[in-house]
Short mmCIF file of C-alpha atoms in Angstrom, two decimals:
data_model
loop_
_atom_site.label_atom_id
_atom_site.label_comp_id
_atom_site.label_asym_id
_atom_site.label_seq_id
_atom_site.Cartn_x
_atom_site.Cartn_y
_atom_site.Cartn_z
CA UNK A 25 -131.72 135.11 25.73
CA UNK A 26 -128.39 136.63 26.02
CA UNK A 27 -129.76 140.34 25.18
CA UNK A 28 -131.73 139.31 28.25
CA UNK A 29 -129.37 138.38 30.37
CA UNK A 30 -127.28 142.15 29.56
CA UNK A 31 -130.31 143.95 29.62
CA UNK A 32 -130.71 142.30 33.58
CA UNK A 33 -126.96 142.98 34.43
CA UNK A 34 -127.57 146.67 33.44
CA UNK A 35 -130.35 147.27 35.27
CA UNK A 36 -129.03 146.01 38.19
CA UNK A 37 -125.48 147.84 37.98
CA UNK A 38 -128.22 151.02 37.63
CA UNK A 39 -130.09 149.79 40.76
CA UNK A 40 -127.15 149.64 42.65
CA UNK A 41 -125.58 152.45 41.66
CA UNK A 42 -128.45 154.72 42.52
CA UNK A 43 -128.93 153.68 46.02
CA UNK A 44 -125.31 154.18 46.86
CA UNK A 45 -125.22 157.69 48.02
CA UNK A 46 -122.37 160.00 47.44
CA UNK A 47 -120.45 159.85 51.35
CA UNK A 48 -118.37 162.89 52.12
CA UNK A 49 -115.41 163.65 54.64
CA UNK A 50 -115.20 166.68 56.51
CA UNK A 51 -116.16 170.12 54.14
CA UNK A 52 -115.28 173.68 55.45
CA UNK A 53 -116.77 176.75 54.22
CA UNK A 54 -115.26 179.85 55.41
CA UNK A 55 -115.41 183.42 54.59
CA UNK A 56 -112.70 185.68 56.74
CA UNK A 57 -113.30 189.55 56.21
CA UNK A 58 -109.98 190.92 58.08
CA UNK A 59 -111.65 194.18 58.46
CA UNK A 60 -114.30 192.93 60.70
CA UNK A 61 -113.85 191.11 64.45
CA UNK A 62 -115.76 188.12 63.53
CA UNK A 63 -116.64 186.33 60.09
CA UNK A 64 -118.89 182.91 59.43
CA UNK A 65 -117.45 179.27 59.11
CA UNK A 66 -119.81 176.09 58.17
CA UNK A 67 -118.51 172.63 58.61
CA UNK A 68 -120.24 169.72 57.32
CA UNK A 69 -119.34 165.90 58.70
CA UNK A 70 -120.42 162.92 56.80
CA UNK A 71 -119.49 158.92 57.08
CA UNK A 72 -121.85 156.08 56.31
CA UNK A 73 -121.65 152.80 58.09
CA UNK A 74 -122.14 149.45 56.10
CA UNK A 75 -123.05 146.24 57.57
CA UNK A 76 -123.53 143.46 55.45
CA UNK A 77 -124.81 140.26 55.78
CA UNK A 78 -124.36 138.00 52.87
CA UNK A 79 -125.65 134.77 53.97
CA UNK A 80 -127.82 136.01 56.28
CA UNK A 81 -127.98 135.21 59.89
CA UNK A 82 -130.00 136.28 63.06
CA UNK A 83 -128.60 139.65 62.28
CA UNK A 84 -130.15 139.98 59.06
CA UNK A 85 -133.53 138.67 61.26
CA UNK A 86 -132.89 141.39 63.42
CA UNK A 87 -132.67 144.38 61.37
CA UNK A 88 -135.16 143.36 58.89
CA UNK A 89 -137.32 145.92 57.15
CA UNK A 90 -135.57 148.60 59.78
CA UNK A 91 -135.73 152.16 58.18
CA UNK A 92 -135.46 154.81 60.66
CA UNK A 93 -133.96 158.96 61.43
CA UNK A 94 -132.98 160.85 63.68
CA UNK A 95 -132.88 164.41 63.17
CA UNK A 96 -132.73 167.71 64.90
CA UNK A 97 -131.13 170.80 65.37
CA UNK A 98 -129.62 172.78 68.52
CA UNK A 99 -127.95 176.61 68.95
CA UNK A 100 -125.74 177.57 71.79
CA UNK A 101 -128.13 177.50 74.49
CA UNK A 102 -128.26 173.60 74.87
CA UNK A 103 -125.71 172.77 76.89
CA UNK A 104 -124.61 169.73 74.34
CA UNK A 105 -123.78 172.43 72.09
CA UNK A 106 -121.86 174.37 74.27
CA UNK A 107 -120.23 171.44 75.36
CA UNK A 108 -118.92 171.10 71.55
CA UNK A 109 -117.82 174.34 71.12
CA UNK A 110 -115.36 174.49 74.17
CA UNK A 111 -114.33 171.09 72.65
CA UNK A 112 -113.28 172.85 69.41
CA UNK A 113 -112.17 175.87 71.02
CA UNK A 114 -109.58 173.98 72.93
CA UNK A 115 -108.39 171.84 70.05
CA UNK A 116 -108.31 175.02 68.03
CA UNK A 117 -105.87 176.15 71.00
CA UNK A 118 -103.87 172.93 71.53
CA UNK A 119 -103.30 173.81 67.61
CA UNK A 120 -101.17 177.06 68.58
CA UNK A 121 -104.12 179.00 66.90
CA UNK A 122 -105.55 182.23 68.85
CA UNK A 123 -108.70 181.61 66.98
CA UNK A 124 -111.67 181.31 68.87
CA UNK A 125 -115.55 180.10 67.77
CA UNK A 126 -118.10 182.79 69.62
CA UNK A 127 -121.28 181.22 68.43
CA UNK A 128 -122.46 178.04 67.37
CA UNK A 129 -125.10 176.05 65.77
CA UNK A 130 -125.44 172.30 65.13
CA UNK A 131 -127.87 170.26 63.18
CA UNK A 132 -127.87 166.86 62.51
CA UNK A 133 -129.42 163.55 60.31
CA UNK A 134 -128.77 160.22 61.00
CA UNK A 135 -130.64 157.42 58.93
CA UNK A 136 -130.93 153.78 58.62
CA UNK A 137 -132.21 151.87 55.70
CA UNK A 138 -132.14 147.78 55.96
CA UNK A 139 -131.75 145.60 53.08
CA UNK A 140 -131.87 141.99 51.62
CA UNK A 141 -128.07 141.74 52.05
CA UNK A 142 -126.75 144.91 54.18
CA UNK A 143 -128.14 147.95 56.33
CA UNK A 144 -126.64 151.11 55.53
CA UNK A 145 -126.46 153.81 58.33
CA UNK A 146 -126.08 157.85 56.92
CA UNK A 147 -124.25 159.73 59.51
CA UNK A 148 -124.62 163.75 58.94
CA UNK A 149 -123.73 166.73 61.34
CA UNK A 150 -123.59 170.32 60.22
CA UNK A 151 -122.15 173.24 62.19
CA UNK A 152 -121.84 176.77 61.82
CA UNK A 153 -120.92 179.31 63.88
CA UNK A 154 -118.74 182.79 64.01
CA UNK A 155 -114.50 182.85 64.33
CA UNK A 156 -113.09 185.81 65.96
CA UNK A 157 -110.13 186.64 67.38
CA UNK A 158 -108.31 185.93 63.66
CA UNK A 159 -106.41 189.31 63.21
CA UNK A 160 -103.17 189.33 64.51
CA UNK A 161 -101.52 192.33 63.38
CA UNK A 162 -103.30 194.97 61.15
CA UNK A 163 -101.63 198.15 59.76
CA UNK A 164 -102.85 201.27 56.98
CA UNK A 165 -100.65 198.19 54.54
CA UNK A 166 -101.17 194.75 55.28
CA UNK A 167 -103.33 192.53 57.87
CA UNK A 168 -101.95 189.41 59.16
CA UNK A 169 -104.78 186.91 59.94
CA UNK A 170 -104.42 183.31 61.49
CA UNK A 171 -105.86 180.42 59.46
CA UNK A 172 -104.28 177.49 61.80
CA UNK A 173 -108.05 177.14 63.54
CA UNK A 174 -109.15 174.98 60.49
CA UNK A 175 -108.78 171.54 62.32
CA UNK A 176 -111.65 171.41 63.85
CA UNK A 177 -112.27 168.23 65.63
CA UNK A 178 -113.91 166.78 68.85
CA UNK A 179 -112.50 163.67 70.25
CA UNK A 180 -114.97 163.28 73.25
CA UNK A 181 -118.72 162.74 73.37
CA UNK A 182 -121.27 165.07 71.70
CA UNK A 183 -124.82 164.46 73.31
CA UNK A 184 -127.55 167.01 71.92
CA UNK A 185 -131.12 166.30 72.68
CA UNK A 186 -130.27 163.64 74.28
CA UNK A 187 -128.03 161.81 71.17
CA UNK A 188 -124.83 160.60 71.48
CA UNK A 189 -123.33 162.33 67.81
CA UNK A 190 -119.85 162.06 67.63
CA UNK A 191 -119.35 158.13 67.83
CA UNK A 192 -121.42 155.83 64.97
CA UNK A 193 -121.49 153.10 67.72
CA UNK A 194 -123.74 154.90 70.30
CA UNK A 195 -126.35 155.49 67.54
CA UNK A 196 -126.92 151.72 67.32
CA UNK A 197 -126.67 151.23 71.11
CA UNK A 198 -129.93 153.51 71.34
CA UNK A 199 -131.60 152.71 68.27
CA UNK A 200 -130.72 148.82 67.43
CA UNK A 201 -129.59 147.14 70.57
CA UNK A 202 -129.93 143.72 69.48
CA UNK A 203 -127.85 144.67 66.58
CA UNK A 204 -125.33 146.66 68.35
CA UNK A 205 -124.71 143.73 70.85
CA UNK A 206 -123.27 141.73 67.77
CA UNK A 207 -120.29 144.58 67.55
CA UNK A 208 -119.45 145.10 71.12
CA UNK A 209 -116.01 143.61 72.33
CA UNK A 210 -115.06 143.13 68.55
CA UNK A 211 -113.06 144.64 66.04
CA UNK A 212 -116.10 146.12 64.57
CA UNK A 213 -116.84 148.02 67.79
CA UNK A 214 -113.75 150.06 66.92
CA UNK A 215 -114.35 150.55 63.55
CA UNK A 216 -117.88 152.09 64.79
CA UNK A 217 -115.92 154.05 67.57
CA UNK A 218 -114.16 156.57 65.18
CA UNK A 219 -115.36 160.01 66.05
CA UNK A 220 -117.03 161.85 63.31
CA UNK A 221 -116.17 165.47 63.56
CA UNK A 222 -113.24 164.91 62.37
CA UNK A 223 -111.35 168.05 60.11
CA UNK A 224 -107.37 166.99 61.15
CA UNK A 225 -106.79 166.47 57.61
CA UNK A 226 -107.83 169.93 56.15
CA UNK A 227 -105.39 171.14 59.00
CA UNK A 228 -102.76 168.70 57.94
CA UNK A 229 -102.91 169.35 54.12
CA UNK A 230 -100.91 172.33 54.36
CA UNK A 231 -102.61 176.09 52.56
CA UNK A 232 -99.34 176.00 50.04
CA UNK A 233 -100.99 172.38 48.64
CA UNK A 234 -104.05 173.95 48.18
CA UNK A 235 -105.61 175.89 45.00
CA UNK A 236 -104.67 179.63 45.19
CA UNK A 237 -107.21 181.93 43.18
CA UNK A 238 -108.20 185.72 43.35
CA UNK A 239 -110.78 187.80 41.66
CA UNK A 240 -109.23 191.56 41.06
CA UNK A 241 -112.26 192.63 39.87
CA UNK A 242 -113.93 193.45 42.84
CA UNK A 243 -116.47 191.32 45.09
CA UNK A 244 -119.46 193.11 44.44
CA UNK A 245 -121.35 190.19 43.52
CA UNK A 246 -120.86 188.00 46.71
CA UNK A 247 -120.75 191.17 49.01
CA UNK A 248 -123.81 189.51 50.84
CA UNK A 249 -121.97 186.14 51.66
CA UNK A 250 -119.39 188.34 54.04
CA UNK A 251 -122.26 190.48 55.26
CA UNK A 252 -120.81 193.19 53.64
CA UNK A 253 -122.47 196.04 51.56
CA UNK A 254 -121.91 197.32 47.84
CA UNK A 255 -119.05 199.96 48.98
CA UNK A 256 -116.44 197.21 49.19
CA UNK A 257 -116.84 196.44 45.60
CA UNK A 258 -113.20 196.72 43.81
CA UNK A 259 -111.38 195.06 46.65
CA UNK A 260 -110.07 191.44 46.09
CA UNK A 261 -110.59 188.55 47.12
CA UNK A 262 -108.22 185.72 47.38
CA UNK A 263 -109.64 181.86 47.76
CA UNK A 264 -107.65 178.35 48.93
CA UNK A 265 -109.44 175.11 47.86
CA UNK A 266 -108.89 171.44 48.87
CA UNK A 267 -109.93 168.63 48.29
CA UNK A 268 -108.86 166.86 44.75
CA UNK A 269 -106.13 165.11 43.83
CA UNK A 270 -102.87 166.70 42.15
CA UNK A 271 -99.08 166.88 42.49
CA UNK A 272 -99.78 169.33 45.29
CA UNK A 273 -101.98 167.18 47.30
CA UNK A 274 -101.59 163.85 46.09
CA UNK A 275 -104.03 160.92 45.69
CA UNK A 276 -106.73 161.90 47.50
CA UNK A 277 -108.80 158.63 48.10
CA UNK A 278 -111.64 157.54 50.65
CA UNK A 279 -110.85 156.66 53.97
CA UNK A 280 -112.16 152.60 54.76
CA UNK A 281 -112.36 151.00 57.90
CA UNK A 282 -113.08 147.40 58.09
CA UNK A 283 -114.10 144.41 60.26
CA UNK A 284 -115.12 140.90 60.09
CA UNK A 285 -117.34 139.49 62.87
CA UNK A 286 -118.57 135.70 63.35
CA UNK A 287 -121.36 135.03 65.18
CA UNK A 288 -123.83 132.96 64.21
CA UNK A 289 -122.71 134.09 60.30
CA UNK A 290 -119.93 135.74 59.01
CA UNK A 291 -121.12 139.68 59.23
CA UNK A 292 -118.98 142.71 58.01
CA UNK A 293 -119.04 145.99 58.86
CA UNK A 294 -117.38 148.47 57.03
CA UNK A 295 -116.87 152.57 57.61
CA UNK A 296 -116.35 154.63 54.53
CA UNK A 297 -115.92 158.33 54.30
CA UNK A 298 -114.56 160.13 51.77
CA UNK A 299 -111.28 162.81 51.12
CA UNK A 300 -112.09 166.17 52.75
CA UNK A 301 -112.77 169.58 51.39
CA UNK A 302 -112.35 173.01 51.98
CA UNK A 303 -112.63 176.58 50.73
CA UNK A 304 -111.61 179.14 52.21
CA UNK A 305 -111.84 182.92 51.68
CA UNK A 306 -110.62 185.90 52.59
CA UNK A 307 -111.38 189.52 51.48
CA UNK A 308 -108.06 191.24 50.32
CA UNK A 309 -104.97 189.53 48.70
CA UNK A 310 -103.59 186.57 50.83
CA UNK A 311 -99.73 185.61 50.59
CA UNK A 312 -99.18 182.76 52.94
CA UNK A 313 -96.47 182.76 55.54
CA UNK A 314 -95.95 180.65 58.79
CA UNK A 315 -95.97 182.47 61.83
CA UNK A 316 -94.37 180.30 65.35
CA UNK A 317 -95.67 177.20 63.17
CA UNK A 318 -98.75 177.99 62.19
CA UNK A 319 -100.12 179.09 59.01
CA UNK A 320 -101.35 182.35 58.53
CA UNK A 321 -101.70 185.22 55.55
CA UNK A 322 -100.65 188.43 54.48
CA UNK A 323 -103.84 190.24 53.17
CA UNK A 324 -103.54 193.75 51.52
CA UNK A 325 -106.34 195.48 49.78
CA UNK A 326 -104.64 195.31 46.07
CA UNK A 327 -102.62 192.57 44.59
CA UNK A 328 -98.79 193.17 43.94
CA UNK A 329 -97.51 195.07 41.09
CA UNK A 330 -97.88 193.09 37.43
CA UNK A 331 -98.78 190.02 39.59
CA UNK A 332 -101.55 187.79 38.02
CA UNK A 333 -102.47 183.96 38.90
CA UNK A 334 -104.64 181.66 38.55
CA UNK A 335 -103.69 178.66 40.53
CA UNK A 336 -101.30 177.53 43.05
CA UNK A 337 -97.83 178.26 41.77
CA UNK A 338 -97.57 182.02 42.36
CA UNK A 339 -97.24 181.97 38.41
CA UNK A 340 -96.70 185.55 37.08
CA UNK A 341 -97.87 186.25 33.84
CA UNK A 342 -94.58 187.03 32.68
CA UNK A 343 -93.70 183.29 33.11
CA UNK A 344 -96.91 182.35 31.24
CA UNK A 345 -96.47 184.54 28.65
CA UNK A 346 -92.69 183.12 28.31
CA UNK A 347 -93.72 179.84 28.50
CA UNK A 348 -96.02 180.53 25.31
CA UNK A 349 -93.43 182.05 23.53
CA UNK A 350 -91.02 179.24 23.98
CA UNK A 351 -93.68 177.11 22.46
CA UNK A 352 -94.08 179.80 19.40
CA UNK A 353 -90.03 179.31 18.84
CA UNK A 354 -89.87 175.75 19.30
CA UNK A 355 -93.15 175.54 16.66
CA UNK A 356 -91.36 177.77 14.14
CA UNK A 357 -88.13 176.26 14.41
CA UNK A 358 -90.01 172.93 13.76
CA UNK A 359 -91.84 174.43 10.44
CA UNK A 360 -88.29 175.61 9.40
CA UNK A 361 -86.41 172.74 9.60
CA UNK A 362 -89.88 171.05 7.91
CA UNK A 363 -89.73 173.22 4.96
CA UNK A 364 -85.82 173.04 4.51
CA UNK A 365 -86.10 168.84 3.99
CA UNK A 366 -88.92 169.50 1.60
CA UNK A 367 -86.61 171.66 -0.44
CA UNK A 368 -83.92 169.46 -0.54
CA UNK A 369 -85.98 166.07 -1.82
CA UNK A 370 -86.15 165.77 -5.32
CA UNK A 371 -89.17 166.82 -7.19
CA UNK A 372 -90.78 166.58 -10.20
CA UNK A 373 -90.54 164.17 -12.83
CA UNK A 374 -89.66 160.62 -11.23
CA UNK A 375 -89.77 158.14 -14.66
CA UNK A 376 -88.71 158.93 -18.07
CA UNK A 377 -87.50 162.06 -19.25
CA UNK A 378 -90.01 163.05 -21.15
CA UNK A 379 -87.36 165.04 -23.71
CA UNK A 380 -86.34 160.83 -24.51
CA UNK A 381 -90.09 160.34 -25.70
CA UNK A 382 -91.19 160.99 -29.39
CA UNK A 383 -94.79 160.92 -30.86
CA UNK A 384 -96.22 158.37 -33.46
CA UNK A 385 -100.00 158.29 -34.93
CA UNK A 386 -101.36 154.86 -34.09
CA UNK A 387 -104.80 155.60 -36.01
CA UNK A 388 -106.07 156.86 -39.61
CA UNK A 389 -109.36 158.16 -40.68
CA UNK A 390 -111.73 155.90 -40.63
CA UNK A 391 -115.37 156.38 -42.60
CA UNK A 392 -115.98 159.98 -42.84
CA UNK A 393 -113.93 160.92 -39.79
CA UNK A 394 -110.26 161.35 -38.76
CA UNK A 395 -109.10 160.01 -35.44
CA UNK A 396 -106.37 161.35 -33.61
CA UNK A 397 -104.63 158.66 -31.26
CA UNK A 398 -101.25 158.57 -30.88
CA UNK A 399 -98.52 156.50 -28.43
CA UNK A 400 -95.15 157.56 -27.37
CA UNK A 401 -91.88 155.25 -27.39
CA UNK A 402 -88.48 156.57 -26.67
CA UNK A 403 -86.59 158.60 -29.66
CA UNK A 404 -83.58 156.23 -28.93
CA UNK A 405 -82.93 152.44 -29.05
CA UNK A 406 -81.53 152.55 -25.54
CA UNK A 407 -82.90 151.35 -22.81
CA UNK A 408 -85.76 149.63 -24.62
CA UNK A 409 -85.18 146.36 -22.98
CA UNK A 410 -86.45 148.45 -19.42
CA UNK A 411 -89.47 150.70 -20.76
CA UNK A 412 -90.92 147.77 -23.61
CA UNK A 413 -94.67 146.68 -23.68
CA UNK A 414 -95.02 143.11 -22.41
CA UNK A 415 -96.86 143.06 -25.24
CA UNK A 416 -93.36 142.83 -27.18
CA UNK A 417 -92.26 139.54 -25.11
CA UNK A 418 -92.29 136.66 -27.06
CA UNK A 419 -91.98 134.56 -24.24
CA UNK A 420 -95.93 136.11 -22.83
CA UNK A 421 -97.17 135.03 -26.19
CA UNK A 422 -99.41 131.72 -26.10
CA UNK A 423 -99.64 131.45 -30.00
CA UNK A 424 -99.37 127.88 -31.15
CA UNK A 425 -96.48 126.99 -33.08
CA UNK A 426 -96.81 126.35 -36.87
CA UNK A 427 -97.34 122.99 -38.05
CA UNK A 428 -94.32 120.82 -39.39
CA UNK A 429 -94.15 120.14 -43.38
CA UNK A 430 -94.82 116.56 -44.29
CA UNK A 431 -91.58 114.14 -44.73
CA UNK A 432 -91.02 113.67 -49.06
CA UNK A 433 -91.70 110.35 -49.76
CA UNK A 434 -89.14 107.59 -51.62
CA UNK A 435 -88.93 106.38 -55.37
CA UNK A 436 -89.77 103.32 -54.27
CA UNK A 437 -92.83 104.18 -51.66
CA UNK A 438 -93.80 106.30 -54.57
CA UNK A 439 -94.35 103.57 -56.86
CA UNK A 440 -96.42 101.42 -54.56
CA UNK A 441 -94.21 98.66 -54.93
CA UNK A 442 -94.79 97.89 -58.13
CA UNK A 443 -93.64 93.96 -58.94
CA UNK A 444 -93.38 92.19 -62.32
CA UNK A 445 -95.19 89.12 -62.12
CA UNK A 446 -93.13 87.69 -65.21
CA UNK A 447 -91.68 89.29 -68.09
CA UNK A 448 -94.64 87.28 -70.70
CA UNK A 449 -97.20 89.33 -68.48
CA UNK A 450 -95.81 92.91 -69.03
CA UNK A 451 -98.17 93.80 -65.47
CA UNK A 452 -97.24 95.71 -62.62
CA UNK A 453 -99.40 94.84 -59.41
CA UNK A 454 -99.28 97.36 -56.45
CA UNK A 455 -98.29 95.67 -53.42
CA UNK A 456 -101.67 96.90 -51.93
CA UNK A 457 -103.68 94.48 -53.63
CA UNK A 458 -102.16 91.69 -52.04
CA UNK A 459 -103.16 88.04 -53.59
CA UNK A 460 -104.05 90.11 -56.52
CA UNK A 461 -100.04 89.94 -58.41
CA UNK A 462 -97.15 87.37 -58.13
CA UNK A 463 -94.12 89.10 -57.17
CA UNK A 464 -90.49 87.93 -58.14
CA UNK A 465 -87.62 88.50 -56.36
CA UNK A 466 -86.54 91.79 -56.59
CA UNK A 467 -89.98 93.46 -55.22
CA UNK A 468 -89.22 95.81 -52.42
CA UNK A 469 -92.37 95.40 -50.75
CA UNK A 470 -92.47 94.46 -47.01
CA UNK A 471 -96.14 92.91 -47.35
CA UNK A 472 -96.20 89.14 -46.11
CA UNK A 473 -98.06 87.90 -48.84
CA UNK A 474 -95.24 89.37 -51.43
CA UNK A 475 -92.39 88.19 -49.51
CA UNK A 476 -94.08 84.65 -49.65
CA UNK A 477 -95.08 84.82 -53.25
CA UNK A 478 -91.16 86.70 -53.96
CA UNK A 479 -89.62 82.96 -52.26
CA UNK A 480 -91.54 80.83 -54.28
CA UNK A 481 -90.77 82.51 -57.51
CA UNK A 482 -87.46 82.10 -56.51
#
């Protein structure tokens, strides 16, 4: 029964765990080639929207056996589109970036799934698009591009094909309006009014936080994700990466929103969405600076002299190599010290000294052949008290003692008490016999019948 019972617990944790999605913040992908006026960006938006109804309720009536999408995809003609793209453009701006998106493309999934105690809604919106306008100084040395464009967010009301995008809440208002009209003019109605594209945090998790790596080997491999051909191959490439916690970033942990509403029932709705991510990268080698507040990087075709890295840190390999060596020292030292106790703890022998020991033969031949067995006791009497067999101890023996000699008896207890009866009778009569003898006086036996017969003779 109880295997039962852990075999039903399992399968359910299982169950529950595999129809719980993976939900994702903001993610930016973006490749910058400072040799060219424009390069490729992707950003991908994600939140899910939970609302559960334990007990429940005419909502749970409602949104019964509901599973539905909506999905599509737009470029820059629709005029939603272009709509979002001056959005972003003008936050880029307000950002003090000179940035600028020149093309744009946006394609999006949104899907509802009801169940027996909750309705989970999958919110989804990809863009991608070109950036231009990122170089803002370029020599024969060094090219300074802007990276302060990376926040990109839309605060107002994204309508392609006809769908609201940007706010969860307007989703349900098309799709589910009985449901909807549960949330409206609560607290809920704000949790479902959080815009989704939403990238303030990659902006606000500054580059020097992120994960610095470069490849000096030459890009020959991924010369097809700038758009680039095979002749830039032995140029670096330097990458930035966000998104997991460390002692740069911190704790990176989902971002919750959450609202009780009572209606008929008690229902919940809660917004999750997880930490965002980013990669970025950028053809050359990138040393960040800050130019009139906003981030930005020094590219140059070759990393420094004798600089290597491989994370955030700016570690040379000097240091590493140092650091390694201080390790070896601090090891050795340790052995040292190690072997130096060792020396000094007395060794060897720890008992007897065996030059205090003599042999003995404890065996002789026996039948037709000789054995050779032999003990060892000290060749002195001292000490014998401390290295003795407790075979020796008297006091271990449990040997009986030996038995006690009989007492000697008297003269007169020897002679059975002989009495004479009379002088005329010449007899002796042993005491033994009782009525058998008359006893005078003088016999010394303690029988009654003689001490009676010894008064009457007298």
């Amino acid at each position: 029964m109880s295997r039962a019972v852990v075999l039903t617990v399992l399968l359910a944790g299982l169950i529950v765990v595999g129809s719980t999605g993976s939900v994702f913040g903001a993610q930016m992908d973006a490749r910058i080639n400072p040799n060219n006026e424009t390069s490729p960006f992707k950003m991908n938006y994600q939140k899910t929207v939970f609302i559960e109804y334990p007990n429940g309720g005419q909502l749970f009536d409602v949104l019964q056996g509901q599973e539905w999408s909506v999905i599509g995809e737009a470029d820059i003609s629709d005029p939603g589109v272009k709509s979002l793209m001056t959005q972003l453009n003008n936050k880029i701006k307000a950002d003090g970036s000179q940035a600028q998106i020149t093309d744009l493309n946006v394609s999006y999934d949104i899907h509802l799934k009801a169940r027996n105690i909750n309705t989970s809604v999958d919110y989804r919106v990809i863009i991608e698009g070109t950036l231009s306008n990122y170089v803002i100084t370029q020599d024969s040395l060094k090219t300074l591009i802007d990276l302060g464009w990376r926040g990109l967010t839309a605060t107002d009301e994204v309508v392609i094909d006809g769908h609201e995008l940007n706010f969860p809440i307007n989703i349900l208002l098309e799709m589910e309006p009985e449901a909807a009209a549960f949330f409206v003019g609560t607290e809920a109605e704000e949790v479902l009014h959080r815009n989704l594209i939403d990238a303030d945090f990659i902006l606000e998790q500054p580059l020097t936080n992120w994960h610095f790596l470069f490849d000096p080997t030459g890009i020959n491999v991924d010369a097809g994700t700038f758009g680039l051909s095979d002749e830039i191959a032995g140029y670096v490439v330097s990458s930035w990466t966000m998104g997991e916690s460390s002692l740069r970033e911190g704790r990176q942990v989902e971002r919750v929103y959450e609202a009780e509403v009572m209606a008929d029932q008690l229902y919940i709705v809660r917004s999750v969405q997880s930490s965002d991510q980013g990669n970025l990268y950028a053809i050359g080698f990138g040393a960040l600076d800050i130019f009139d507040g906003v981030e930005i990087a020094g590219v140059t075709p070759t990393p420094p002299e004798d600089y290597a890295t491989t994370s955030t840190g700016d570690f040379p390999v000097m240091i590493i190599y140092g650091m390694a060596a201080i390790a070896g020292i601090a090891g050795g030292a340790f052995f040292m010290f190690s072997n130096r106790a060792l020396k000094n703890e007395k060794t060897g022998q720890q008992g007897i000294d065996p030059n205090r020991l003599v042999g003995y033969q404890t065996s002789v031949s026996s039948g037709g052949y000789q054995t050779n067995r032999g003990e060892a006791q000290l060749a002195d009497g001292s000490d014998y008290q401390q290295t003795r067999s407790m075979y020796d101890d008297s006091s271990n023996s449990t040997q009986s003692p030996p038995p006690q000699p009989e007492a000697t008896p008297t003269a007169a207890e020897e002679a059975a008490c002989g009495c004479a009866a009379s002088a005329e009778m010449g007899s002796e009569c042993d005491c033994a016999m009782q009525g058998a003898c008359l006893c005078d006086a003088t016999c010394p036996c303690n029988a009654d019948i003689c001490k009676e017969n010894a008064r009457e003779m007298s």
